[in-house]
PDB file of C-alpha atoms in Angstrom:
ATOM      1  CA  MET A   1     -25.777  -1.352   1.797  1.00 96.00           C
ATOM      2  CA  ARG A   2     -23.895  -0.568  -1.424  1.00 98.00           C
ATOM      3  CA  VAL A   3     -20.576  -2.096  -2.522  1.00 98.00           C
ATOM      4  CA  ILE A   4     -18.631  -1.698  -5.733  1.00 98.00           C
ATOM      5  CA  GLY A   5     -17.340  -4.983  -7.214  1.00 98.00           C
ATOM      6  CA  VAL A   6     -17.663  -7.611  -9.899  1.00 97.00           C
ATOM      7  CA  ASP A   7     -19.536 -10.813 -10.312  1.00 96.00           C
ATOM      8  CA  GLU A   8     -17.539 -11.857 -13.280  1.00 94.00           C
ATOM      9  CA  SER A   9     -13.884 -11.022 -13.931  1.00 95.00           C
ATOM     10  CA  GLY A  10     -13.126  -8.459 -16.586  1.00 97.00           C
ATOM     11  CA  GLY A  11     -11.827  -4.950 -17.439  1.00 98.00           C
ATOM     12  CA  PRO A  12     -12.716  -1.798 -15.605  1.00 98.00           C
ATOM     13  CA  GLU A  13     -16.155  -1.939 -17.027  1.00 98.00           C
ATOM     14  CA  ALA A  14     -16.946  -5.078 -15.044  1.00 98.00           C
ATOM     15  CA  LEU A  15     -17.140  -2.888 -11.914  1.00 98.00           C
ATOM     16  CA  ARG A  16     -20.673  -2.046 -10.782  1.00 98.00           C
ATOM     17  CA  SER A  17     -22.761  -1.469  -7.731  1.00 98.00           C
ATOM     18  CA  PHE A  18     -24.301  -4.212  -5.628  1.00 98.00           C
ATOM     19  CA  ASP A  19     -26.607  -4.312  -2.636  1.00 97.00           C
ATOM     20  CA  VAL A  20     -25.486  -6.580   0.159  1.00 97.00           C
ATOM     21  CA  SER A  21     -26.772  -7.231   3.645  1.00 96.00           C
ATOM     22  CA  GLU A  22     -25.892  -4.803   6.385  1.00 95.00           C
ATOM     23  CA  ARG A  23     -23.190  -6.083   8.806  1.00 96.00           C
ATOM     24  CA  HIS A  24     -22.705  -5.439  12.460  1.00 97.00           C
ATOM     25  CA  ALA A  25     -19.631  -5.415  14.616  1.00 98.00           C
ATOM     26  CA  GLY A  26     -18.989  -8.653  16.611  1.00 97.00           C
ATOM     27  CA  PRO A  27     -16.620  -9.273  19.469  1.00 98.00           C
ATOM     28  CA  GLY A  28     -13.336  -7.456  18.876  1.00 97.00           C
ATOM     29  CA  GLU A  29     -14.638  -5.718  15.918  1.00 98.00           C
ATOM     30  CA  VAL A  30     -15.757  -2.166  14.881  1.00 98.00           C
ATOM     31  CA  ARG A  31     -17.858  -0.906  12.090  1.00 98.00           C
ATOM     32  CA  ILE A  32     -16.890   2.043   9.805  1.00 98.00           C
ATOM     33  CA  ARG A  33     -19.103   4.290   7.715  1.00 98.00           C
ATOM     34  CA  VAL A  34     -16.672   4.579   4.811  1.00 98.00           C
ATOM     35  CA  ARG A  35     -16.052   7.981   3.313  1.00 98.00           C
ATOM     36  CA  ALA A  36     -13.062   7.194   1.101  1.00 99.00           C
ATOM     37  CA  ALA A  37     -11.243   4.102  -0.259  1.00 98.00           C
ATOM     38  CA  ALA A  38      -7.901   4.278  -2.010  1.00 98.00           C
ATOM     39  CA  VAL A  39      -7.538   2.623  -5.445  1.00 98.00           C
ATOM     40  CA  ASN A  40      -4.348   0.474  -5.479  1.00 97.00           C
ATOM     41  CA  PRO A  41      -2.788  -1.687  -8.194  1.00 95.00           C
ATOM     42  CA  THR A  42      -3.681  -4.844  -6.257  1.00 94.00           C
ATOM     43  CA  ASP A  43      -7.370  -3.947  -6.590  1.00 97.00           C
ATOM     44  CA  THR A  44      -7.166  -4.600 -10.327  1.00 97.00           C
ATOM     45  CA  LEU A  45      -6.276  -8.249  -9.549  1.00 95.00           C
ATOM     46  CA  VAL A  46      -9.575  -8.720  -7.685  1.00 95.00           C
ATOM     47  CA  ARG A  47     -11.503  -7.136 -10.659  1.00 97.00           C
ATOM     48  CA  SER A  48      -9.576  -9.024 -13.389  1.00 96.00           C
ATOM     49  CA  GLY A  49      -9.569 -12.477 -11.829  1.00 93.00           C
ATOM     50  CA  GLY A  50      -5.910 -12.399 -10.750  1.00 89.00           C
ATOM     51  CA  ARG A  51      -7.060 -13.553  -7.296  1.00 85.00           C
ATOM     52  CA  ALA A  52      -9.810 -15.907  -8.496  1.00 82.00           C
ATOM     53  CA  GLY A  53      -8.185 -18.905  -6.770  1.00 83.00           C
ATOM     54  CA  ALA A  54      -8.194 -17.146  -3.372  1.00 82.00           C
ATOM     55  CA  GLN A  55     -11.716 -15.916  -3.963  1.00 84.00           C
ATOM     56  CA  ARG A  56     -13.258 -19.131  -5.096  1.00 84.00           C
ATOM     57  CA  GLU A  57     -14.596 -20.134  -1.628  1.00 89.00           C
ATOM     58  CA  PHE A  58     -16.705 -16.879  -1.460  1.00 92.00           C
ATOM     59  CA  PRO A  59     -19.814 -16.059  -3.460  1.00 94.00           C
ATOM     60  CA  PRO A  60     -19.902 -12.953  -5.681  1.00 95.00           C
ATOM     61  CA  PRO A  61     -19.771 -10.039  -5.684  1.00 97.00           C
ATOM     62  CA  TYR A  62     -15.991  -9.699  -5.273  1.00 97.00           C
ATOM     63  CA  VAL A  63     -15.186  -6.306  -3.816  1.00 98.00           C
ATOM     64  CA  PRO A  64     -11.704  -4.755  -4.143  1.00 98.00           C
ATOM     65  CA  GLY A  65     -10.015  -2.277  -1.810  1.00 98.00           C
ATOM     66  CA  MET A  66      -7.319  -2.624   0.911  1.00 98.00           C
ATOM     67  CA  ASP A  67      -7.654   0.648   2.698  1.00 97.00           C
ATOM     68  CA  ALA A  68     -10.434   2.902   3.782  1.00 98.00           C
ATOM     69  CA  ALA A  69     -11.187   5.985   5.936  1.00 99.00           C
ATOM     70  CA  GLY A  70     -14.493   7.013   7.522  1.00 98.00           C
ATOM     71  CA  VAL A  71     -16.391   7.438  10.685  1.00 98.00           C
ATOM     72  CA  LEU A  72     -16.725   4.772  13.400  1.00 98.00           C
ATOM     73  CA  ASP A  73     -20.366   4.037  13.804  1.00 97.00           C
ATOM     74  CA  GLU A  74     -20.373   0.794  15.912  1.00 98.00           C
ATOM     75  CA  VAL A  75     -18.050  -0.809  18.499  1.00 98.00           C
ATOM     76  CA  GLY A  76     -18.462  -4.436  19.269  1.00 97.00           C
ATOM     77  CA  PRO A  77     -17.895  -6.117  22.595  1.00 97.00           C
ATOM     78  CA  GLU A  78     -14.386  -6.914  23.868  1.00 95.00           C
ATOM     79  CA  VAL A  79     -12.779  -4.047  22.016  1.00 96.00           C
ATOM     80  CA  SER A  80      -9.805  -2.844  24.082  1.00 89.00           C
ATOM     81  CA  ALA A  81      -8.528  -0.237  21.676  1.00 87.00           C
ATOM     82  CA  ASP A  82      -9.210   3.380  22.415  1.00 92.00           C
ATOM     83  CA  LEU A  83     -11.943   3.829  19.811  1.00 96.00           C
ATOM     84  CA  ALA A  84     -15.343   5.424  20.121  1.00 97.00           C
ATOM     85  CA  VAL A  85     -18.438   5.893  17.957  1.00 98.00           C
ATOM     86  CA  GLY A  86     -17.930   9.126  15.963  1.00 98.00           C
ATOM     87  CA  ASP A  87     -14.211   8.864  15.712  1.00 98.00           C
ATOM     88  CA  ALA A  88     -12.627   9.626  12.246  1.00 98.00           C
ATOM     89  CA  VAL A  89     -10.682   6.454  11.481  1.00 98.00           C
ATOM     90  CA  MET A  90      -8.610   4.707   8.826  1.00 98.00           C
ATOM     91  CA  ALA A  91      -8.134   1.009   8.352  1.00 98.00           C
ATOM     92  CA  ILE A  92      -6.345  -1.763   6.484  1.00 98.00           C
ATOM     93  CA  VAL A  93      -8.555  -4.302   4.765  1.00 98.00           C
ATOM     94  CA  ALA A  94      -7.996  -7.825   3.527  1.00 95.00           C
ATOM     95  CA  PRO A  95     -10.540  -8.283   0.677  1.00 95.00           C
ATOM     96  CA  LYS A  96     -12.491 -11.462   0.755  1.00 94.00           C
ATOM     97  CA  GLY A  97     -15.575 -12.024  -1.279  1.00 95.00           C
ATOM     98  CA  ALA A  98     -17.909  -9.056  -0.739  1.00 96.00           C
ATOM     99  CA  HIS A  99     -15.674  -7.701   2.115  1.00 97.00           C
ATOM    100  CA  GLY A 100     -13.526  -5.023   0.569  1.00 98.00           C
ATOM    101  CA  ALA A 101     -12.894  -1.349   1.033  1.00 98.00           C
ATOM    102  CA  TYR A 102     -15.135  -0.304  -1.872  1.00 98.00           C
ATOM    103  CA  SER A 103     -18.098  -0.454   0.539  1.00 98.00           C
ATOM    104  CA  GLU A 104     -20.397   1.968   2.172  1.00 98.00           C
ATOM    105  CA  SER A 105     -19.780   0.147   5.434  1.00 98.00           C
ATOM    106  CA  LEU A 106     -16.995  -2.083   6.712  1.00 98.00           C
ATOM    107  CA  VAL A 107     -16.758  -4.430   9.772  1.00 98.00           C
ATOM    108  CA  LEU A 108     -13.082  -4.984  10.772  1.00 98.00           C
ATOM    109  CA  PRO A 109     -11.036  -6.145  13.633  1.00 98.00           C
ATOM    110  CA  ALA A 110     -10.299  -3.267  15.981  1.00 98.00           C
ATOM    111  CA  ASP A 111      -6.673  -4.072  15.630  1.00 97.00           C
ATOM    112  CA  SER A 112      -6.813  -2.956  11.919  1.00 98.00           C
ATOM    113  CA  VAL A 113      -8.220   0.423  12.717  1.00 98.00           C
ATOM    114  CA  VAL A 114      -6.769   3.790  14.167  1.00 98.00           C
ATOM    115  CA  ARG A 115      -7.797   7.329  14.164  1.00 98.00           C
ATOM    116  CA  THR A 116      -6.990   9.417  11.144  1.00 98.00           C
ATOM    117  CA  PRO A 117      -4.160  12.013  11.489  1.00 98.00           C
ATOM    118  CA  ASP A 118      -5.344  15.307  12.848  1.00 98.00           C
ATOM    119  CA  GLY A 119      -6.371  17.748  10.182  1.00 97.00           C
ATOM    120  CA  VAL A 120      -6.036  15.194   7.340  1.00 98.00           C
ATOM    121  CA  PRO A 121      -9.157  14.606   5.180  1.00 98.00           C
ATOM    122  CA  PHE A 122     -10.594  11.142   4.677  1.00 98.00           C
ATOM    123  CA  THR A 123      -9.355  11.070   1.076  1.00 98.00           C
ATOM    124  CA  ALA A 124      -5.723  11.562   2.097  1.00 98.00           C
ATOM    125  CA  ALA A 125      -5.977   9.276   5.155  1.00 98.00           C
ATOM    126  CA  SER A 126      -7.238   6.496   3.029  1.00 98.00           C
ATOM    127  CA  THR A 127      -3.926   6.315   1.158  1.00 98.00           C
ATOM    128  CA  LEU A 128      -1.908   5.568   4.169  1.00 98.00           C
ATOM    129  CA  PRO A 129      -2.755   2.191   5.685  1.00 98.00           C
ATOM    130  CA  MET A 130      -1.888  -0.396   2.963  1.00 98.00           C
ATOM    131  CA  ASN A 131       1.063   1.486   1.332  1.00 97.00           C
ATOM    132  CA  GLY A 132       2.382   2.843   4.578  1.00 98.00           C
ATOM    133  CA  LEU A 133       2.370  -0.631   6.265  1.00 98.00           C
ATOM    134  CA  THR A 134       3.942  -2.218   3.173  1.00 98.00           C
ATOM    135  CA  ALA A 135       6.659   0.419   3.382  1.00 98.00           C
ATOM    136  CA  ARG A 136       7.093  -0.270   7.124  1.00 98.00           C
ATOM    137  CA  ARG A 137       7.208  -4.039   6.599  1.00 98.00           C
ATOM    138  CA  ALA A 138       9.871  -3.691   3.838  1.00 98.00           C
ATOM    139  CA  LEU A 139      12.098  -1.625   6.086  1.00 98.00           C
ATOM    140  CA  ASP A 140      11.613  -3.900   9.083  1.00 98.00           C
ATOM    141  CA  VAL A 141      12.589  -7.078   7.093  1.00 98.00           C
ATOM    142  CA  LEU A 142      15.672  -5.360   5.613  1.00 98.00           C
ATOM    143  CA  ASP A 143      16.688  -4.181   9.083  1.00 98.00           C
ATOM    144  CA  LEU A 144      19.306  -1.715   7.974  1.00 98.00           C
ATOM    145  CA  GLU A 145      21.514   0.271  10.385  1.00 98.00           C
ATOM    146  CA  ALA A 146      21.688   4.100  10.179  1.00 98.00           C
ATOM    147  CA  GLY A 147      24.232   5.160   7.522  1.00 98.00           C
ATOM    148  CA  ARG A 148      23.573   2.233   5.221  1.00 98.00           C
ATOM    149  CA  THR A 149      22.447   2.861   1.622  1.00 98.00           C
ATOM    150  CA  LEU A 150      18.988   1.814   0.341  1.00 99.00           C
ATOM    151  CA  ALA A 151      18.021   1.800  -3.298  1.00 98.00           C
ATOM    152  CA  VAL A 152      14.321   2.330  -4.122  1.00 98.00           C
ATOM    153  CA  THR A 153      12.621   1.724  -7.494  1.00 98.00           C
ATOM    154  CA  GLY A 154       9.121   3.031  -8.230  1.00 97.00           C
ATOM    155  CA  ALA A 155      10.208   6.027  -6.038  1.00 98.00           C
ATOM    156  CA  ALA A 156       7.599   8.380  -7.398  1.00 97.00           C
ATOM    157  CA  GLY A 157       4.700   6.069  -6.542  1.00 96.00           C
ATOM    158  CA  VAL A 158       2.940   6.111  -3.192  1.00 97.00           C
ATOM    159  CA  LEU A 159       4.703   3.066  -1.844  1.00 97.00           C
ATOM    160  CA  GLY A 160       8.182   4.300  -3.031  1.00 98.00           C
ATOM    161  CA  GLY A 161       7.510   7.693  -1.477  1.00 98.00           C
ATOM    162  CA  TYR A 162       6.634   6.327   1.898  1.00 98.00           C
ATOM    163  CA  VAL A 163       9.719   4.065   1.767  1.00 98.00           C
ATOM    164  CA  ILE A 164      11.945   7.074   1.093  1.00 98.00           C
ATOM    165  CA  GLN A 165      10.412   9.109   3.892  1.00 98.00           C
ATOM    166  CA  LEU A 166      10.540   6.367   6.443  1.00 98.00           C
ATOM    167  CA  ALA A 167      14.059   5.417   5.467  1.00 98.00           C
ATOM    168  CA  LYS A 168      15.343   8.971   5.934  1.00 98.00           C
ATOM    169  CA  VAL A 169      13.921   9.149   9.428  1.00 97.00           C
ATOM    170  CA  GLU A 170      15.963   6.054  10.190  1.00 97.00           C
ATOM    171  CA  GLY A 171      19.143   7.655   9.036  1.00 98.00           C
ATOM    172  CA  LEU A 172      19.495   5.734   5.727  1.00 98.00           C
ATOM    173  CA  ARG A 173      21.064   7.125   2.582  1.00 98.00           C
ATOM    174  CA  VAL A 174      18.501   6.690  -0.174  1.00 98.00           C
ATOM    175  CA  VAL A 175      19.247   6.369  -3.888  1.00 98.00           C
ATOM    176  CA  ALA A 176      16.010   6.392  -5.847  1.00 98.00           C
ATOM    177  CA  ASP A 177      14.841   6.252  -9.458  1.00 98.00           C
ATOM    178  CA  ALA A 178      12.646   8.762 -11.347  1.00 97.00           C
ATOM    179  CA  ALA A 179      11.557   9.854 -14.725  1.00 97.00           C
ATOM    180  CA  PRO A 180      12.674  13.405 -15.600  1.00 97.00           C
ATOM    181  CA  LYS A 181       9.262  14.864 -14.738  1.00 96.00           C
ATOM    182  CA  ASP A 182       9.329  13.170 -11.311  1.00 97.00           C
ATOM    183  CA  GLU A 183      12.892  14.050 -10.279  1.00 98.00           C
ATOM    184  CA  ALA A 184      11.953  17.069  -8.261  1.00 98.00           C
ATOM    185  CA  LEU A 185       9.185  15.150  -6.468  1.00 97.00           C
ATOM    186  CA  VAL A 186      11.473  12.300  -5.504  1.00 98.00           C
ATOM    187  CA  LYS A 187      14.123  14.794  -4.211  1.00 98.00           C
ATOM    188  CA  GLU A 188      11.397  16.597  -2.257  1.00 98.00           C
ATOM    189  CA  LEU A 189      10.450  13.250  -0.658  1.00 98.00           C
ATOM    190  CA  GLY A 190      14.000  13.065   0.686  1.00 98.00           C
ATOM    191  CA  ALA A 191      16.092  10.959  -1.747  1.00 98.00           C
ATOM    192  CA  ASP A 192      19.809  11.721  -1.406  1.00 98.00           C
ATOM    193  CA  ALA A 193      20.462  10.838  -5.111  1.00 98.00           C
ATOM    194  CA  VAL A 194      18.124  10.350  -7.986  1.00 98.00           C
ATOM    195  CA  VAL A 195      18.910   8.153 -10.954  1.00 98.00           C
ATOM    196  CA  ALA A 196      17.119   7.728 -14.281  1.00 97.00           C
ATOM    197  CA  ARG A 197      14.394   4.990 -14.113  1.00 97.00           C
ATOM    198  CA  GLY A 198      14.353   2.268 -16.739  1.00 96.00           C
ATOM    199  CA  ASP A 199      15.777  -1.192 -17.490  1.00 96.00           C
ATOM    200  CA  ASP A 200      19.310  -0.008 -16.802  1.00 97.00           C
ATOM    201  CA  VAL A 201      18.621   1.406 -13.328  1.00 97.00           C
ATOM    202  CA  ALA A 202      20.998  -1.073 -11.653  1.00 98.00           C
ATOM    203  CA  GLN A 203      23.830   0.404 -13.639  1.00 98.00           C
ATOM    204  CA  ARG A 204      22.817   3.928 -12.669  1.00 97.00           C
ATOM    205  CA  VAL A 205      22.688   2.971  -8.991  1.00 98.00           C
ATOM    206  CA  ARG A 206      26.179   1.461  -9.280  1.00 98.00           C
ATOM    207  CA  GLU A 207      27.443   4.703 -10.719  1.00 97.00           C
ATOM    208  CA  MET A 208      26.221   6.484  -7.561  1.00 96.00           C
ATOM    209  CA  VAL A 209      27.265   3.606  -5.290  1.00 97.00           C
ATOM    210  CA  PRO A 210      30.213   1.780  -6.841  1.00 96.00           C
ATOM    211  CA  GLY A 211      30.130  -1.025  -4.359  1.00 96.00           C
ATOM    212  CA  GLY A 212      26.340  -1.446  -4.727  1.00 98.00           C
ATOM    213  CA  ALA A 213      23.562  -0.494  -2.296  1.00 98.00           C
ATOM    214  CA  ASP A 214      23.192  -2.408   0.983  1.00 98.00           C
ATOM    215  CA  ALA A 215      19.572  -3.175   0.141  1.00 98.00           C
ATOM    216  CA  LEU A 216      16.778  -2.516  -2.292  1.00 98.00           C
ATOM    217  CA  VAL A 217      13.068  -2.015  -2.193  1.00 98.00           C
ATOM    218  CA  ASP A 218      11.722  -2.875  -5.678  1.00 98.00           C
ATOM    219  CA  GLY A 219       8.541  -0.847  -5.828  1.00 97.00           C
ATOM    220  CA  ALA A 220       8.659  -0.887  -9.625  1.00 96.00           C
ATOM    221  CA  VAL A 221       8.634  -4.752  -9.642  1.00 96.00           C
ATOM    222  CA  GLN A 222      11.649  -4.923 -11.973  1.00 97.00           C
ATOM    223  CA  ASN A 223      12.755  -8.160 -10.377  1.00 97.00           C
ATOM    224  CA  GLU A 224      16.035  -9.497 -11.966  1.00 96.00           C
ATOM    225  CA  LEU A 225      16.703  -6.215 -13.862  1.00 97.00           C
ATOM    226  CA  VAL A 226      17.552  -4.466 -10.621  1.00 97.00           C
ATOM    227  CA  LEU A 227      19.460  -7.025  -8.704  1.00 98.00           C
ATOM    228  CA  ASP A 228      22.905  -5.818  -9.728  1.00 98.00           C
ATOM    229  CA  ALA A 229      22.132  -2.607  -7.890  1.00 98.00           C
ATOM    230  CA  VAL A 230      22.697  -4.499  -4.580  1.00 98.00           C
ATOM    231  CA  ARG A 231      26.140  -5.400  -3.177  1.00 98.00           C
ATOM    232  CA  ASP A 232      26.998  -9.077  -2.589  1.00 98.00           C
ATOM    233  CA  GLY A 233      25.320 -10.135   0.646  1.00 98.00           C
ATOM    234  CA  GLY A 234      22.655  -7.406   0.482  1.00 98.00           C
ATOM    235  CA  GLY A 235      18.961  -7.570   0.891  1.00 98.00           C
ATOM    236  CA  VAL A 236      16.044  -7.222  -1.546  1.00 98.00           C
ATOM    237  CA  ALA A 237      12.436  -6.525  -0.573  1.00 98.00           C
ATOM    238  CA  THR A 238       9.972  -7.387  -3.233  1.00 97.00           C
ATOM    239  CA  VAL A 239       6.141  -6.729  -3.402  1.00 93.00           C
ATOM    240  CA  ARG A 240       4.763  -9.435  -5.710  1.00 90.00           C
ATOM    241  CA  GLY A 241       6.328 -12.602  -4.233  1.00 92.00           C
ATOM    242  CA  TYR A 242       9.546 -12.537  -6.250  1.00 95.00           C
ATOM    243  CA  THR A 243      12.276 -14.706  -4.705  1.00 95.00           C
ATOM    244  CA  GLY A 244      15.232 -13.987  -6.930  1.00 94.00           C
ATOM    245  CA  THR A 245      17.549 -16.063  -9.156  1.00 94.00           C
ATOM    246  CA  GLU A 246      19.929 -18.825  -8.376  1.00 94.00           C
ATOM    247  CA  GLN A 247      22.830 -16.495  -9.535  1.00 95.00           C
ATOM    248  CA  ALA A 248      21.683 -13.791  -7.160  1.00 95.00           C
ATOM    249  CA  ARG A 249      21.502 -16.225  -4.213  1.00 94.00           C
ATOM    250  CA  GLU A 250      25.137 -17.326  -5.047  1.00 96.00           C
ATOM    251  CA  ARG A 251      26.071 -13.689  -4.543  1.00 97.00           C
ATOM    252  CA  GLY A 252      24.577 -13.954  -1.066  1.00 98.00           C
ATOM    253  CA  LEU A 253      21.554 -11.818  -1.828  1.00 98.00           C
ATOM    254  CA  SER A 254      18.614 -12.413   0.595  1.00 98.00           C
ATOM    255  CA  PHE A 255      15.125 -11.961  -0.710  1.00 98.00           C
ATOM    256  CA  HIS A 256      12.178 -10.769   1.297  1.00 97.00           C
ATOM    257  CA  PRO A 257       8.812 -10.980  -0.365  1.00 97.00           C
ATOM    258  CA  VAL A 258       6.741  -8.343   1.580  1.00 97.00           C
ATOM    259  CA  MET A 259       3.153  -9.247   2.358  1.00 95.00           C
ATOM    260  CA  VAL A 260       1.197  -6.536   3.932  1.00 96.00           C
ATOM    261  CA  VAL A 261      -1.199  -9.142   5.401  1.00 94.00           C
ATOM    262  CA  ASP A 262       1.624  -9.816   7.902  1.00 96.00           C
ATOM    263  CA  TYR A 263       0.763  -6.498   9.382  1.00 98.00           C
ATOM    264  CA  LEU A 264      -3.005  -6.532   9.218  1.00 97.00           C
ATOM    265  CA  ARG A 265      -3.379  -6.414  12.934  1.00 97.00           C
ATOM    266  CA  GLU A 266      -0.340  -4.452  13.876  1.00 98.00           C
ATOM    267  CA  ARG A 267      -2.287  -1.603  15.296  1.00 98.00           C
ATOM    268  CA  ASP A 268       0.724   0.042  17.009  1.00 98.00           C
ATOM    269  CA  LYS A 269       2.537   0.223  13.668  1.00 98.00           C
ATOM    270  CA  LEU A 270      -0.461   1.738  11.934  1.00 98.00           C
ATOM    271  CA  ASP A 271      -0.845   4.253  14.703  1.00 98.00           C
ATOM    272  CA  ARG A 272       2.859   5.144  14.470  1.00 98.00           C
ATOM    273  CA  LEU A 273       2.254   5.965  10.747  1.00 98.00           C
ATOM    274  CA  ARG A 274      -0.609   8.256  11.881  1.00 98.00           C
ATOM    275  CA  ARG A 275       1.663  10.103  14.205  1.00 98.00           C
ATOM    276  CA  GLN A 276       4.303  10.402  11.532  1.00 98.00           C
ATOM    277  CA  VAL A 277       1.862  12.129   9.270  1.00 98.00           C
ATOM    278  CA  GLU A 278       1.013  14.531  11.989  1.00 98.00           C
ATOM    279  CA  GLU A 279       4.809  15.218  12.581  1.00 98.00           C
ATOM    280  CA  GLY A 280       5.238  15.907   8.892  1.00 97.00           C
ATOM    281  CA  VAL A 281       7.389  12.865   8.337  1.00 96.00           C
ATOM    282  CA  LEU A 282       4.992  11.140   5.879  1.00 98.00           C
ATOM    283  CA  THR A 283       3.010  12.953   3.086  1.00 97.00           C
ATOM    284  CA  PRO A 284      -0.179  11.412   1.879  1.00 98.00           C
ATOM    285  CA  ARG A 285      -0.720  12.145  -1.783  1.00 97.00           C
ATOM    286  CA  VAL A 286      -4.048  12.154  -3.522  1.00 98.00           C
ATOM    287  CA  ALA A 287      -3.917  12.252  -7.317  1.00 98.00           C
ATOM    288  CA  ARG A 288      -7.694  12.632  -7.675  1.00 98.00           C
ATOM    289  CA  ALA A 289     -10.916  11.825  -5.864  1.00 98.00           C
ATOM    290  CA  LEU A 290     -13.866  10.328  -7.763  1.00 98.00           C
ATOM    291  CA  PRO A 291     -17.398   9.354  -6.670  1.00 98.00           C
ATOM    292  CA  ALA A 292     -17.530   5.680  -5.878  1.00 98.00           C
ATOM    293  CA  GLY A 293     -19.851   5.210  -8.874  1.00 97.00           C
ATOM    294  CA  GLN A 294     -16.913   6.062 -11.070  1.00 98.00           C
ATOM    295  CA  ALA A 295     -14.741   3.155  -9.903  1.00 98.00           C
ATOM    296  CA  ALA A 296     -14.396   1.918 -13.462  1.00 98.00           C
ATOM    297  CA  GLU A 297     -12.947   5.261 -14.556  1.00 98.00           C
ATOM    298  CA  ALA A 298     -10.538   5.133 -11.605  1.00 98.00           C
ATOM    299  CA  HIS A 299      -9.331   1.779 -12.683  1.00 98.00           C
ATOM    300  CA  ARG A 300      -8.909   2.922 -16.259  1.00 98.00           C
ATOM    301  CA  LEU A 301      -6.789   5.967 -15.073  1.00 98.00           C
ATOM    302  CA  LEU A 302      -4.663   3.680 -12.858  1.00 97.00           C
ATOM    303  CA  GLU A 303      -3.970   1.054 -15.535  1.00 97.00           C
ATOM    304  CA  ALA A 304      -3.182   3.848 -18.065  1.00 95.00           C
ATOM    305  CA  GLY A 305      -0.194   4.706 -15.905  1.00 91.00           C
ATOM    306  CA  GLY A 306       1.520   7.883 -14.943  1.00 90.00           C
ATOM    307  CA  VAL A 307      -0.690   8.600 -11.837  1.00 94.00           C
ATOM    308  CA  ARG A 308       1.240  10.246  -9.081  1.00 93.00           C
ATOM    309  CA  GLY A 309      -0.406   9.873  -5.738  1.00 96.00           C
ATOM    310  CA  ARG A 310      -3.481   7.653  -5.084  1.00 98.00           C
ATOM    311  CA  LEU A 311      -6.779   7.778  -6.854  1.00 98.00           C
ATOM    312  CA  VAL A 312      -9.537   7.664  -4.246  1.00 98.00           C
ATOM    313  CA  LEU A 313     -13.134   6.717  -4.316  1.00 98.00           C
ATOM    314  CA  GLU A 314     -15.534   8.820  -2.181  1.00 98.00           C
ATOM    315  CA  PHE A 315     -18.724   7.325  -0.694  1.00 97.00           C
TER     316      PHE A 315
END
């Protein structure tokens, strides 16, 4: 079967096709004939060598991709989930060696797989698992009560958009950042107030919330630049392992590095996201779909910036 990956780290041009052995579902596993795989910023780390240490134990090729959608074509023994051959499904993937979502076929734990939302194409469904579960994890660790104020950076991105939409369902007030061209989008996603993005976003948030937000989800990975947006004793959810500064901790800020791998087998949470798409709570956004053979171009577009919605590879 065909996968798209690298055997040597490099730029987008390092991505190419490889043939690897076909896999079959074992106990507790299912196999998916992949139709679409979302292209996420974390995928570029697999390609560029940013995850070389974690990958060292595996032989190449190294295949990126953390979420996929397709058709279930094999169910292994001891699978208790309500899944059957022929189901349209989506899944969260932990890339390891040649096991990544940029693949014609994937074998995964059944607990990482749910049906796609009714009426949603594979391209759109593939944008939900990793970013949706990351958003869900961020809100879970912050554990805000209804009526509290949440600040969100990177709000026009896929993760930021899901955070906003899930936060509004839970009764939170959301103050989010946006460039002028994205302000209408961020308001449409549900933000109560929109501030200009940039290095001074903390000051902008304070102008809206003089005492500071109760918590922050830093989807823009601005780290120390946005900490002043949060009140003393508030919470900060980060997505690249950032754990704050000593000065921030003296203010009583709590830091929550969000790792989506903590929810890799939280099937009920993934299925809840599916239902929320069907209910109109969550809005999958596809920026552009490209053939899998154009993965290098997808990475170039992603790294050039300004993409709104997810780029998706079609198999």
